[in-house]
PDB file of C-alpha atoms in Angstrom:
ATOM      1  CA  MET A   1       0.000   0.000   0.000  1.00 88.00           C
ATOM      2  CA  LYS A   2       2.809   2.412   0.862  1.00 87.00           C
ATOM      3  CA  ARG A   3       4.226   2.046  -2.654  1.00 91.00           C
ATOM      4  CA  LEU A   4       1.101   3.643  -4.091  1.00 96.00           C
ATOM      5  CA  ARG A   5       0.364   7.349  -4.290  1.00 96.00           C
ATOM      6  CA  LEU A   6      -3.015   9.081  -4.568  1.00 97.00           C
ATOM      7  CA  ARG A   7      -3.775  11.715  -7.212  1.00 97.00           C
ATOM      8  CA  PRO A   8      -6.596  13.824  -5.738  1.00 97.00           C
ATOM      9  CA  ARG A   9      -8.940  16.112  -7.679  1.00 97.00           C
ATOM     10  CA  PHE A  10     -10.166  19.413  -6.296  1.00 97.00           C
ATOM     11  CA  LEU A  11     -12.782  22.164  -6.782  1.00 98.00           C
ATOM     12  CA  ARG A  12     -15.601  19.666  -6.570  1.00 97.00           C
ATOM     13  CA  ASP A  13     -18.536  19.889  -4.200  1.00 98.00           C
ATOM     14  CA  VAL A  14     -17.913  17.134  -1.636  1.00 98.00           C
ATOM     15  CA  THR A  15     -20.352  18.384   1.004  1.00 98.00           C
ATOM     16  CA  SER A  16     -21.925  14.918   1.261  1.00 97.00           C
ATOM     17  CA  ARG A  17     -20.545  11.489   0.460  1.00 98.00           C
ATOM     18  CA  ASP A  18     -22.357   8.231  -0.249  1.00 98.00           C
ATOM     19  CA  LEU A  19     -20.396   5.072   0.647  1.00 98.00           C
ATOM     20  CA  SER A  20     -23.177   2.619  -0.166  1.00 98.00           C
ATOM     21  CA  THR A  21     -22.848  -0.123  -2.755  1.00 98.00           C
ATOM     22  CA  THR A  22     -24.150  -3.590  -3.573  1.00 98.00           C
ATOM     23  CA  LEU A  23     -22.499  -6.984  -3.223  1.00 98.00           C
ATOM     24  CA  LEU A  24     -23.993  -9.559  -5.583  1.00 98.00           C
ATOM     25  CA  GLY A  25     -27.101  -7.416  -5.716  1.00 98.00           C
ATOM     26  CA  ARG A  26     -27.453  -6.980  -1.943  1.00 98.00           C
ATOM     27  CA  ALA A  27     -27.270  -3.439  -0.576  1.00 98.00           C
ATOM     28  CA  VAL A  28     -24.623  -2.540   2.011  1.00 98.00           C
ATOM     29  CA  ASP A  29     -23.847   0.834   3.583  1.00 98.00           C
ATOM     30  CA  MET A  30     -20.114   0.743   2.928  1.00 98.00           C
ATOM     31  CA  PRO A  31     -17.576  -1.231   0.859  1.00 98.00           C
ATOM     32  CA  ILE A  32     -15.798  -2.557   3.958  1.00 98.00           C
ATOM     33  CA  GLY A  33     -16.708  -5.998   5.267  1.00 98.00           C
ATOM     34  CA  VAL A  34     -15.457  -8.562   7.761  1.00 98.00           C
ATOM     35  CA  SER A  35     -13.141 -11.290   6.452  1.00 98.00           C
ATOM     36  CA  PRO A  36     -13.467 -14.909   7.590  1.00 97.00           C
ATOM     37  CA  VAL A  37     -11.216 -15.583  10.574  1.00 95.00           C
ATOM     38  CA  GLY A  38     -11.135 -18.925  12.338  1.00 91.00           C
ATOM     39  CA  ALA A  39     -11.195 -19.287  16.112  1.00 92.00           C
ATOM     40  CA  LEU A  40     -12.254 -15.730  16.950  1.00 94.00           C
ATOM     41  CA  GLY A  41     -13.039 -17.092  20.392  1.00 93.00           C
ATOM     42  CA  LEU A  42      -9.303 -16.876  21.071  1.00 93.00           C
ATOM     43  CA  PHE A  43      -9.540 -13.107  21.193  1.00 93.00           C
ATOM     44  CA  SER A  44     -12.778 -12.459  23.025  1.00 94.00           C
ATOM     45  CA  PRO A  45     -15.564 -14.494  24.604  1.00 92.00           C
ATOM     46  CA  TYR A  46     -17.865 -12.647  22.182  1.00 92.00           C
ATOM     47  CA  GLY A  47     -15.914 -14.062  19.215  1.00 95.00           C
ATOM     48  CA  ASP A  48     -17.851 -14.583  16.005  1.00 96.00           C
ATOM     49  CA  LEU A  49     -21.103 -13.343  17.506  1.00 97.00           C
ATOM     50  CA  GLY A  50     -19.554 -10.030  18.497  1.00 97.00           C
ATOM     51  CA  ALA A  51     -18.030  -9.544  15.056  1.00 98.00           C
ATOM     52  CA  ALA A  52     -21.341 -10.421  13.378  1.00 98.00           C
ATOM     53  CA  LYS A  53     -23.302  -7.978  15.513  1.00 98.00           C
ATOM     54  CA  ALA A  54     -20.799  -5.196  14.848  1.00 98.00           C
ATOM     55  CA  ALA A  55     -20.992  -5.782  11.088  1.00 98.00           C
ATOM     56  CA  ALA A  56     -24.783  -5.713  11.305  1.00 98.00           C
ATOM     57  CA  ARG A  57     -24.684  -2.328  13.062  1.00 98.00           C
ATOM     58  CA  PHE A  58     -22.842  -0.914  10.057  1.00 98.00           C
ATOM     59  CA  LYS A  59     -25.096  -2.717   7.567  1.00 98.00           C
ATOM     60  CA  THR A  60     -22.193  -4.426   5.885  1.00 98.00           C
ATOM     61  CA  CYS A  61     -21.215  -7.986   5.014  1.00 98.00           C
ATOM     62  CA  MET A  62     -19.566 -10.533   7.285  1.00 98.00           C
ATOM     63  CA  ILE A  63     -17.984 -13.714   5.963  1.00 98.00           C
ATOM     64  CA  SER A  64     -18.364 -16.427   8.576  1.00 98.00           C
ATOM     65  CA  SER A  65     -15.570 -19.016   8.815  1.00 96.00           C
ATOM     66  CA  THR A  66     -15.852 -22.781   8.595  1.00 95.00           C
ATOM     67  CA  SER A  67     -13.528 -22.792  11.623  1.00 92.00           C
ATOM     68  CA  SER A  68     -15.648 -20.502  13.770  1.00 95.00           C
ATOM     69  CA  ASN A  69     -16.168 -21.277  17.457  1.00 94.00           C
ATOM     70  CA  SER A  70     -19.898 -20.663  17.119  1.00 95.00           C
ATOM     71  CA  THR A  71     -22.197 -22.618  14.864  1.00 96.00           C
ATOM     72  CA  LEU A  72     -23.156 -21.016  11.572  1.00 98.00           C
ATOM     73  CA  GLU A  73     -26.769 -21.061  12.749  1.00 98.00           C
ATOM     74  CA  ASP A  74     -25.980 -19.162  15.958  1.00 97.00           C
ATOM     75  CA  ILE A  75     -23.998 -16.565  14.020  1.00 98.00           C
ATOM     76  CA  MET A  76     -26.937 -16.014  11.695  1.00 98.00           C
ATOM     77  CA  LYS A  77     -29.382 -15.804  14.610  1.00 97.00           C
ATOM     78  CA  SER A  78     -27.231 -13.156  16.304  1.00 97.00           C
ATOM     79  CA  SER A  79     -28.074 -10.659  13.543  1.00 96.00           C
ATOM     80  CA  PRO A  80     -30.461 -12.260  11.050  1.00 96.00           C
ATOM     81  CA  GLU A  81     -31.193  -9.029   9.199  1.00 95.00           C
ATOM     82  CA  SER A  82     -27.601  -8.457   8.033  1.00 96.00           C
ATOM     83  CA  LEU A  83     -25.774  -9.773   4.967  1.00 98.00           C
ATOM     84  CA  LYS A  84     -23.645 -12.836   5.655  1.00 98.00           C
ATOM     85  CA  TRP A  85     -21.581 -15.089   3.427  1.00 98.00           C
ATOM     86  CA  PHE A  86     -20.008 -18.385   4.456  1.00 98.00           C
ATOM     87  CA  GLN A  87     -16.364 -19.296   3.919  1.00 97.00           C
ATOM     88  CA  LEU A  88     -16.041 -22.952   2.940  1.00 97.00           C
ATOM     89  CA  TYR A  89     -13.151 -25.389   3.088  1.00 94.00           C
ATOM     90  CA  VAL A  90     -14.019 -28.255   0.751  1.00 94.00           C
ATOM     91  CA  ARG A  91     -13.103 -31.356   2.709  1.00 92.00           C
ATOM     92  CA  PRO A  92     -11.958 -34.713   1.288  1.00 92.00           C
ATOM     93  CA  ASP A  93     -15.236 -36.133   2.589  1.00 92.00           C
ATOM     94  CA  ARG A  94     -17.602 -34.645   0.020  1.00 93.00           C
ATOM     95  CA  GLU A  95     -20.687 -35.888   1.834  1.00 95.00           C
ATOM     96  CA  LEU A  96     -19.625 -33.954   4.908  1.00 94.00           C
ATOM     97  CA  THR A  97     -19.039 -30.885   2.738  1.00 95.00           C
ATOM     98  CA  LYS A  98     -22.428 -31.339   1.089  1.00 97.00           C
ATOM     99  CA  ALA A  99     -24.188 -31.533   4.460  1.00 96.00           C
ATOM    100  CA  LEU A 100     -22.398 -28.373   5.597  1.00 97.00           C
ATOM    101  CA  VAL A 101     -23.343 -26.481   2.420  1.00 98.00           C
ATOM    102  CA  GLN A 102     -26.963 -27.493   2.847  1.00 97.00           C
ATOM    103  CA  ARG A 103     -26.913 -26.167   6.413  1.00 97.00           C
ATOM    104  CA  VAL A 104     -25.444 -22.895   5.150  1.00 98.00           C
ATOM    105  CA  GLU A 105     -28.202 -22.487   2.584  1.00 98.00           C
ATOM    106  CA  ARG A 106     -30.955 -23.346   5.064  1.00 98.00           C
ATOM    107  CA  ALA A 107     -29.590 -20.872   7.605  1.00 98.00           C
ATOM    108  CA  GLY A 108     -29.938 -17.953   5.188  1.00 98.00           C
ATOM    109  CA  TYR A 109     -26.387 -17.184   4.088  1.00 98.00           C
ATOM    110  CA  ARG A 110     -26.269 -15.418   0.729  1.00 98.00           C
ATOM    111  CA  ALA A 111     -23.069 -16.819  -0.832  1.00 98.00           C
ATOM    112  CA  LEU A 112     -20.377 -19.465  -0.517  1.00 98.00           C
ATOM    113  CA  VAL A 113     -16.813 -18.137  -0.286  1.00 98.00           C
ATOM    114  CA  VAL A 114     -14.693 -21.140  -1.265  1.00 97.00           C
ATOM    115  CA  THR A 115     -11.071 -20.981  -0.093  1.00 94.00           C
ATOM    116  CA  VAL A 116      -8.843 -22.284  -2.906  1.00 94.00           C
ATOM    117  CA  ASP A 117      -5.310 -21.546  -1.684  1.00 90.00           C
ATOM    118  CA  VAL A 118      -4.974 -24.240   0.985  1.00 86.00           C
ATOM    119  CA  ALA A 119      -4.451 -27.458  -0.942  1.00 72.00           C
ATOM    120  CA  CYS A 120      -1.862 -28.022   1.774  1.00 74.00           C
ATOM    121  CA  VAL A 121      -1.227 -25.942   4.870  1.00 75.00           C
ATOM    122  CA  GLY A 122       1.792 -23.660   4.557  1.00 64.00           C
ATOM    123  CA  ARG A 123       4.762 -23.964   6.908  1.00 71.00           C
ATOM    124  CA  ARG A 124       3.808 -21.416   9.525  1.00 72.00           C
ATOM    125  CA  TYR A 125       6.916 -21.006  11.605  1.00 72.00           C
ATOM    126  CA  GLN A 126       5.359 -18.790  14.248  1.00 71.00           C
ATOM    127  CA  GLU A 127       2.798 -21.472  15.021  1.00 70.00           C
ATOM    128  CA  LEU A 128       5.569 -24.070  15.161  1.00 73.00           C
ATOM    129  CA  ARG A 129       7.850 -21.870  17.251  1.00 79.00           C
ATOM    130  CA  TYR A 130       5.186 -21.214  19.848  1.00 75.00           C
ATOM    131  CA  ARG A 131       3.748 -24.753  19.592  1.00 80.00           C
ATOM    132  CA  PHE A 132       0.348 -23.222  19.058  1.00 75.00           C
ATOM    133  CA  LYS A 133      -2.693 -25.360  19.774  1.00 80.00           C
ATOM    134  CA  LEU A 134      -6.291 -24.368  20.205  1.00 81.00           C
ATOM    135  CA  PRO A 135      -7.427 -24.462  23.830  1.00 85.00           C
ATOM    136  CA  PRO A 136      -9.633 -27.495  24.440  1.00 84.00           C
ATOM    137  CA  HIS A 137     -12.727 -25.371  25.021  1.00 84.00           C
ATOM    138  CA  LEU A 138     -12.494 -23.810  21.538  1.00 86.00           C
ATOM    139  CA  LYS A 139     -13.574 -26.094  18.740  1.00 84.00           C
ATOM    140  CA  PRO A 140     -14.671 -25.575  15.106  1.00 86.00           C
ATOM    141  CA  LEU A 141     -18.295 -26.268  15.972  1.00 90.00           C
ATOM    142  CA  ASN A 142     -19.557 -26.267  12.374  1.00 91.00           C
ATOM    143  CA  LEU A 143     -17.891 -29.607  11.701  1.00 83.00           C
ATOM    144  CA  GLY A 144     -19.446 -31.828  14.327  1.00 70.00           C
ATOM    145  CA  LYS A 145     -17.701 -33.690  17.132  1.00 60.00           C
ATOM    146  CA  ASN A 146     -16.675 -36.645  14.992  1.00 53.00           C
ATOM    147  CA  VAL A 147     -14.419 -34.591  12.705  1.00 53.00           C
ATOM    148  CA  VAL A 148     -13.135 -31.849  15.002  1.00 46.00           C
ATOM    149  CA  GLN A 149      -9.864 -33.559  15.868  1.00 47.00           C
ATOM    150  CA  ASP A 150      -9.123 -34.334  12.220  1.00 51.00           C
ATOM    151  CA  HIS A 151      -9.764 -30.697  11.334  1.00 48.00           C
ATOM    152  CA  VAL A 152      -7.486 -29.450  14.119  1.00 46.00           C
ATOM    153  CA  ARG A 153      -4.658 -31.785  13.069  1.00 48.00           C
ATOM    154  CA  ASN A 154      -4.631 -31.246   9.315  1.00 51.00           C
ATOM    155  CA  ARG A 155      -7.251 -28.510   8.762  1.00 54.00           C
ATOM    156  CA  GLY A 156      -9.284 -31.005   6.734  1.00 61.00           C
ATOM    157  CA  HIS A 157      -8.091 -29.626   3.413  1.00 76.00           C
ATOM    158  CA  ASP A 158      -8.153 -31.554   0.168  1.00 85.00           C
ATOM    159  CA  PRO A 159      -5.083 -31.497  -2.145  1.00 87.00           C
ATOM    160  CA  ALA A 160      -7.291 -32.964  -4.880  1.00 91.00           C
ATOM    161  CA  LEU A 161      -9.531 -29.855  -5.012  1.00 93.00           C
ATOM    162  CA  SER A 162      -9.893 -28.722  -8.636  1.00 95.00           C
ATOM    163  CA  TRP A 163     -12.096 -26.730 -10.991  1.00 97.00           C
ATOM    164  CA  LYS A 164     -14.484 -29.670 -11.354  1.00 97.00           C
ATOM    165  CA  ASP A 165     -15.437 -29.166  -7.720  1.00 96.00           C
ATOM    166  CA  VAL A 166     -16.781 -25.717  -8.580  1.00 96.00           C
ATOM    167  CA  ALA A 167     -19.277 -27.430 -10.871  1.00 96.00           C
ATOM    168  CA  TRP A 168     -20.027 -29.935  -8.119  1.00 97.00           C
ATOM    169  CA  LEU A 169     -20.790 -27.164  -5.650  1.00 97.00           C
ATOM    170  CA  ARG A 170     -23.089 -25.606  -8.242  1.00 96.00           C
ATOM    171  CA  SER A 171     -24.941 -28.915  -8.469  1.00 97.00           C
ATOM    172  CA  ILE A 172     -25.667 -29.161  -4.744  1.00 97.00           C
ATOM    173  CA  CYS A 173     -26.772 -25.608  -3.933  1.00 96.00           C
ATOM    174  CA  SER A 174     -28.170 -22.460  -5.507  1.00 97.00           C
ATOM    175  CA  LEU A 175     -25.955 -19.950  -3.695  1.00 98.00           C
ATOM    176  CA  PRO A 176     -23.560 -17.670  -5.600  1.00 98.00           C
ATOM    177  CA  ILE A 177     -19.966 -18.908  -5.477  1.00 98.00           C
ATOM    178  CA  ILE A 178     -16.988 -16.678  -4.693  1.00 98.00           C
ATOM    179  CA  LEU A 179     -13.429 -18.006  -4.905  1.00 98.00           C
ATOM    180  CA  LYS A 180     -11.110 -16.779  -2.148  1.00 97.00           C
ATOM    181  CA  GLY A 181      -7.383 -16.848  -2.812  1.00 96.00           C
ATOM    182  CA  ILE A 182      -7.113 -16.197  -6.562  1.00 97.00           C
ATOM    183  CA  LEU A 183      -3.916 -14.231  -7.304  1.00 97.00           C
ATOM    184  CA  THR A 184      -3.412 -14.446 -11.092  1.00 97.00           C
ATOM    185  CA  ALA A 185      -5.173 -13.353 -14.254  1.00 98.00           C
ATOM    186  CA  GLU A 186      -4.984 -16.921 -15.584  1.00 98.00           C
ATOM    187  CA  ASP A 187      -7.079 -18.268 -12.715  1.00 98.00           C
ATOM    188  CA  ALA A 188      -9.417 -15.277 -12.909  1.00 98.00           C
ATOM    189  CA  ARG A 189     -10.160 -16.127 -16.546  1.00 98.00           C
ATOM    190  CA  LEU A 190     -10.810 -19.750 -15.565  1.00 98.00           C
ATOM    191  CA  ALA A 191     -13.155 -18.521 -12.846  1.00 98.00           C
ATOM    192  CA  VAL A 192     -15.117 -16.623 -15.499  1.00 98.00           C
ATOM    193  CA  GLN A 193     -15.235 -19.714 -17.711  1.00 98.00           C
ATOM    194  CA  HIS A 194     -16.585 -21.781 -14.812  1.00 97.00           C
ATOM    195  CA  GLY A 195     -19.375 -19.326 -14.062  1.00 97.00           C
ATOM    196  CA  VAL A 196     -18.058 -18.127 -10.716  1.00 98.00           C
ATOM    197  CA  ASP A 197     -19.896 -15.111  -9.293  1.00 98.00           C
ATOM    198  CA  GLY A 198     -17.025 -13.394  -7.537  1.00 98.00           C
ATOM    199  CA  ILE A 199     -13.335 -13.465  -6.608  1.00 98.00           C
ATOM    200  CA  LEU A 200     -11.923 -12.435  -3.250  1.00 98.00           C
ATOM    201  CA  VAL A 201      -8.288 -11.556  -3.971  1.00 98.00           C
ATOM    202  CA  SER A 202      -6.425 -12.876  -0.930  1.00 95.00           C
ATOM    203  CA  ASN A 203      -3.069 -14.341   0.047  1.00 91.00           C
ATOM    204  CA  HIS A 204      -4.366 -15.895   3.272  1.00 85.00           C
ATOM    205  CA  GLY A 205      -2.797 -13.211   5.414  1.00 75.00           C
ATOM    206  CA  GLY A 206       0.630 -13.991   3.965  1.00 67.00           C
ATOM    207  CA  ARG A 207       0.675 -17.343   5.782  1.00 73.00           C
ATOM    208  CA  GLN A 208       0.569 -19.800   2.901  1.00 73.00           C
ATOM    209  CA  LEU A 209       3.182 -19.381   0.141  1.00 81.00           C
ATOM    210  CA  ASP A 210       6.221 -17.174   0.671  1.00 80.00           C
ATOM    211  CA  GLY A 211       6.959 -14.851  -2.230  1.00 82.00           C
ATOM    212  CA  VAL A 212       3.428 -14.203  -3.487  1.00 90.00           C
ATOM    213  CA  PRO A 213       2.446 -10.593  -4.204  1.00 92.00           C
ATOM    214  CA  ALA A 214       0.567  -8.371  -1.840  1.00 94.00           C
ATOM    215  CA  THR A 215      -3.104  -8.502  -2.726  1.00 96.00           C
ATOM    216  CA  ILE A 216      -3.109  -4.853  -3.826  1.00 97.00           C
ATOM    217  CA  GLU A 217      -0.379  -5.783  -6.345  1.00 97.00           C
ATOM    218  CA  ALA A 218      -2.347  -8.747  -7.702  1.00 97.00           C
ATOM    219  CA  LEU A 219      -5.657  -6.881  -7.837  1.00 98.00           C
ATOM    220  CA  PRO A 220      -5.294  -4.963 -11.162  1.00 97.00           C
ATOM    221  CA  GLU A 221      -4.560  -7.989 -13.350  1.00 98.00           C
ATOM    222  CA  ILE A 222      -7.459  -9.911 -11.827  1.00 98.00           C
ATOM    223  CA  VAL A 223      -9.852  -7.005 -12.330  1.00 98.00           C
ATOM    224  CA  GLN A 224      -8.763  -6.735 -15.960  1.00 98.00           C
ATOM    225  CA  ALA A 225      -9.121 -10.469 -16.558  1.00 98.00           C
ATOM    226  CA  ALA A 226     -12.536 -10.644 -14.908  1.00 98.00           C
ATOM    227  CA  GLY A 227     -13.959  -7.677 -16.788  1.00 97.00           C
ATOM    228  CA  ASP A 228     -17.646  -7.260 -16.089  1.00 96.00           C
ATOM    229  CA  LYS A 229     -18.269 -11.007 -15.804  1.00 97.00           C
ATOM    230  CA  LEU A 230     -17.953 -11.222 -12.027  1.00 98.00           C
ATOM    231  CA  GLU A 231     -17.355  -9.056  -8.960  1.00 98.00           C
ATOM    232  CA  VAL A 232     -13.872  -8.680  -7.481  1.00 98.00           C
ATOM    233  CA  TYR A 233     -13.156  -8.015  -3.818  1.00 98.00           C
ATOM    234  CA  MET A 234      -9.896  -7.838  -1.867  1.00 98.00           C
ATOM    235  CA  ASP A 235      -8.626  -8.565   1.601  1.00 97.00           C
ATOM    236  CA  GLY A 236      -5.174  -8.304   3.128  1.00 94.00           C
ATOM    237  CA  GLY A 237      -3.145  -5.264   4.174  1.00 94.00           C
ATOM    238  CA  VAL A 238      -6.103  -2.910   4.599  1.00 97.00           C
ATOM    239  CA  ARG A 239      -5.443  -0.780   7.673  1.00 97.00           C
ATOM    240  CA  THR A 240      -6.679   2.737   6.820  1.00 98.00           C
ATOM    241  CA  GLY A 241      -9.361   4.509   4.846  1.00 98.00           C
ATOM    242  CA  THR A 242      -6.797   5.496   2.217  1.00 98.00           C
ATOM    243  CA  ASP A 243      -5.953   1.794   1.802  1.00 98.00           C
ATOM    244  CA  VAL A 244      -9.631   1.187   1.049  1.00 98.00           C
ATOM    245  CA  LEU A 245      -9.628   4.064  -1.434  1.00 98.00           C
ATOM    246  CA  LYS A 246      -6.600   2.638  -3.251  1.00 98.00           C
ATOM    247  CA  ALA A 247      -8.187  -0.798  -3.557  1.00 98.00           C
ATOM    248  CA  LEU A 248     -11.455   0.639  -4.849  1.00 98.00           C
ATOM    249  CA  ALA A 249      -9.580   2.780  -7.369  1.00 98.00           C
ATOM    250  CA  LEU A 250      -7.784  -0.307  -8.661  1.00 98.00           C
ATOM    251  CA  GLY A 251     -11.062  -2.107  -9.255  1.00 98.00           C
ATOM    252  CA  ALA A 252     -12.164  -3.825  -6.062  1.00 98.00           C
ATOM    253  CA  ARG A 253     -15.896  -3.577  -5.444  1.00 98.00           C
ATOM    254  CA  ALA A 254     -15.277  -3.891  -1.714  1.00 98.00           C
ATOM    255  CA  VAL A 255     -12.557  -4.803   0.752  1.00 98.00           C
ATOM    256  CA  PHE A 256     -12.681  -7.139   3.716  1.00 98.00           C
ATOM    257  CA  VAL A 257     -10.604  -6.878   6.896  1.00 98.00           C
ATOM    258  CA  GLY A 258      -9.452  -9.630   9.250  1.00 96.00           C
ATOM    259  CA  ARG A 259      -6.643  -8.623  11.587  1.00 95.00           C
ATOM    260  CA  PRO A 260      -8.247  -5.251  12.446  1.00 97.00           C
ATOM    261  CA  VAL A 261     -11.340  -7.178  13.536  1.00 98.00           C
ATOM    262  CA  ILE A 262      -9.160  -9.322  15.801  1.00 97.00           C
ATOM    263  CA  TRP A 263      -7.645  -6.188  17.340  1.00 97.00           C
ATOM    264  CA  GLY A 264     -11.107  -4.771  17.913  1.00 98.00           C
ATOM    265  CA  LEU A 265     -12.278  -7.955  19.619  1.00 97.00           C
ATOM    266  CA  CYS A 266      -9.215  -7.956  21.862  1.00 97.00           C
ATOM    267  CA  TYR A 267      -9.849  -4.333  22.775  1.00 97.00           C
ATOM    268  CA  ASP A 268     -13.550  -4.450  23.602  1.00 97.00           C
ATOM    269  CA  GLY A 269     -15.468  -7.314  22.000  1.00 97.00           C
ATOM    270  CA  GLU A 270     -18.374  -6.226  19.813  1.00 98.00           C
ATOM    271  CA  GLU A 271     -17.828  -2.566  20.694  1.00 98.00           C
ATOM    272  CA  GLY A 272     -14.177  -2.842  19.702  1.00 98.00           C
ATOM    273  CA  VAL A 273     -15.038  -4.249  16.297  1.00 98.00           C
ATOM    274  CA  ALA A 274     -17.647  -1.518  15.843  1.00 98.00           C
ATOM    275  CA  LYS A 275     -14.972   1.090  16.614  1.00 98.00           C
ATOM    276  CA  VAL A 276     -12.630  -0.450  14.040  1.00 98.00           C
ATOM    277  CA  LEU A 277     -15.343  -0.413  11.381  1.00 98.00           C
ATOM    278  CA  ASN A 278     -16.321   3.136  12.270  1.00 98.00           C
ATOM    279  CA  ILE A 279     -12.701   4.327  12.026  1.00 98.00           C
ATOM    280  CA  LEU A 280     -12.344   2.781   8.563  1.00 98.00           C
ATOM    281  CA  LYS A 281     -15.696   4.162   7.416  1.00 98.00           C
ATOM    282  CA  GLU A 282     -14.929   7.698   8.589  1.00 98.00           C
ATOM    283  CA  GLU A 283     -11.410   7.586   7.150  1.00 98.00           C
ATOM    284  CA  LEU A 284     -12.741   6.428   3.778  1.00 98.00           C
ATOM    285  CA  SER A 285     -15.352   9.185   3.743  1.00 98.00           C
ATOM    286  CA  LEU A 286     -12.699  11.783   4.555  1.00 98.00           C
ATOM    287  CA  ALA A 287     -10.283  10.370   1.959  1.00 98.00           C
ATOM    288  CA  MET A 288     -13.047  10.558  -0.640  1.00 98.00           C
ATOM    289  CA  ALA A 289     -13.721  14.191   0.209  1.00 98.00           C
ATOM    290  CA  LEU A 290     -10.041  15.087   0.024  1.00 98.00           C
ATOM    291  CA  SER A 291      -9.788  13.310  -3.343  1.00 98.00           C
ATOM    292  CA  GLY A 292     -12.840  14.967  -4.885  1.00 98.00           C
ATOM    293  CA  CYS A 293     -15.204  11.996  -4.691  1.00 98.00           C
ATOM    294  CA  THR A 294     -18.791  12.013  -3.454  1.00 98.00           C
ATOM    295  CA  ARG A 295     -19.715   8.435  -4.386  1.00 98.00           C
ATOM    296  CA  LEU A 296     -17.835   5.215  -5.022  1.00 98.00           C
ATOM    297  CA  ALA A 297     -18.321   5.529  -8.789  1.00 98.00           C
ATOM    298  CA  ASP A 298     -16.129   8.664  -8.668  1.00 98.00           C
ATOM    299  CA  ILE A 299     -13.145   6.588  -7.510  1.00 98.00           C
ATOM    300  CA  VAL A 300     -11.233   5.698 -10.686  1.00 98.00           C
ATOM    301  CA  PRO A 301      -7.907   4.015 -11.574  1.00 97.00           C
ATOM    302  CA  ALA A 302      -6.276   7.322 -12.573  1.00 97.00           C
ATOM    303  CA  MET A 303      -6.327   8.323  -8.905  1.00 97.00           C
ATOM    304  CA  VAL A 304      -3.594   5.795  -8.015  1.00 97.00           C
ATOM    305  CA  VAL A 305      -0.018   5.516  -9.299  1.00 95.00           C
ATOM    306  CA  ARG A 306       3.121   3.786  -8.091  1.00 92.00           C
ATOM    307  CA  ALA A 307       5.397   5.899  -5.922  1.00 89.00           C
ATOM    308  CA  SER A 308       8.257   5.100  -8.292  1.00 86.00           C
ATOM    309  CA  GLN A 309       6.586   7.317 -10.900  1.00 85.00           C
ATOM    310  CA  TYR A 310       7.502  10.312  -8.734  1.00 85.00           C
ATOM    311  CA  SER A 311      10.853   9.060  -7.467  1.00 70.00           C
ATOM    312  CA  ARG A 312      12.258   9.131 -11.007  1.00 65.00           C
ATOM    313  CA  MET A 313      11.793  12.919 -11.221  1.00 58.00           C
TER     314      MET A 313
END
């Protein structure tokens, strides 16, 4: 983000700003949502429920994690009026995955966000160094008692996951499908060919493959490859309102935040997450005003350039 510079426009009436948009046809009040984060119960007893309630207060989207410490049904019940998507790990046991997807659809979630970048779990040295293990009272409750231990040991991921499974998911539910973890134009074009509804540009918080680009670097080629065939979102590295503005200018329809939500939960549970979302919303509104934008459609690619363009002068 710091390698990008903003090119603001002036002498425009920016008395009022409208941050509202739509995600797959559903209205939200701002283009900032909550990313899926597993085991939010580590950071606050309010966990997933607190994050969901905070997102609902700002009328924005939350993506609930397969690995949440509350059931997907309880998360939906905590704020049934708000937009929620469900992040899905496709497990080797397809019948288990099918049963989970059917629960998601019955509960009222509006999309499946399928994580595609964890064919195998990356070597996460911090987890190894600190010998991290979930406390026994925190379990991924969406999976059922019979598969919890398997999920904790190997995350339940399937190295055989392929594009044919996108078609399979289509065959078992009617929800829109978003692929989380796409980082190249080649895969974006394949996503279009397979009728995917959206892409969430993500590098899994930088914890999977060393050497991949920052998501803001990967975003432009994916937006170009996707064209108007599907919606493109981004998570990773978003810490300020100007970060949001840069991502929107480069073609993201919305951004999602994970670590800031964790910090908010640690600080003050639901209220802490609400403060984080409010800070980002107010910073985005101010950044729009200072850039000459009154609505999201005013934010265009010409507003962002690489810092190196100026350093050569």
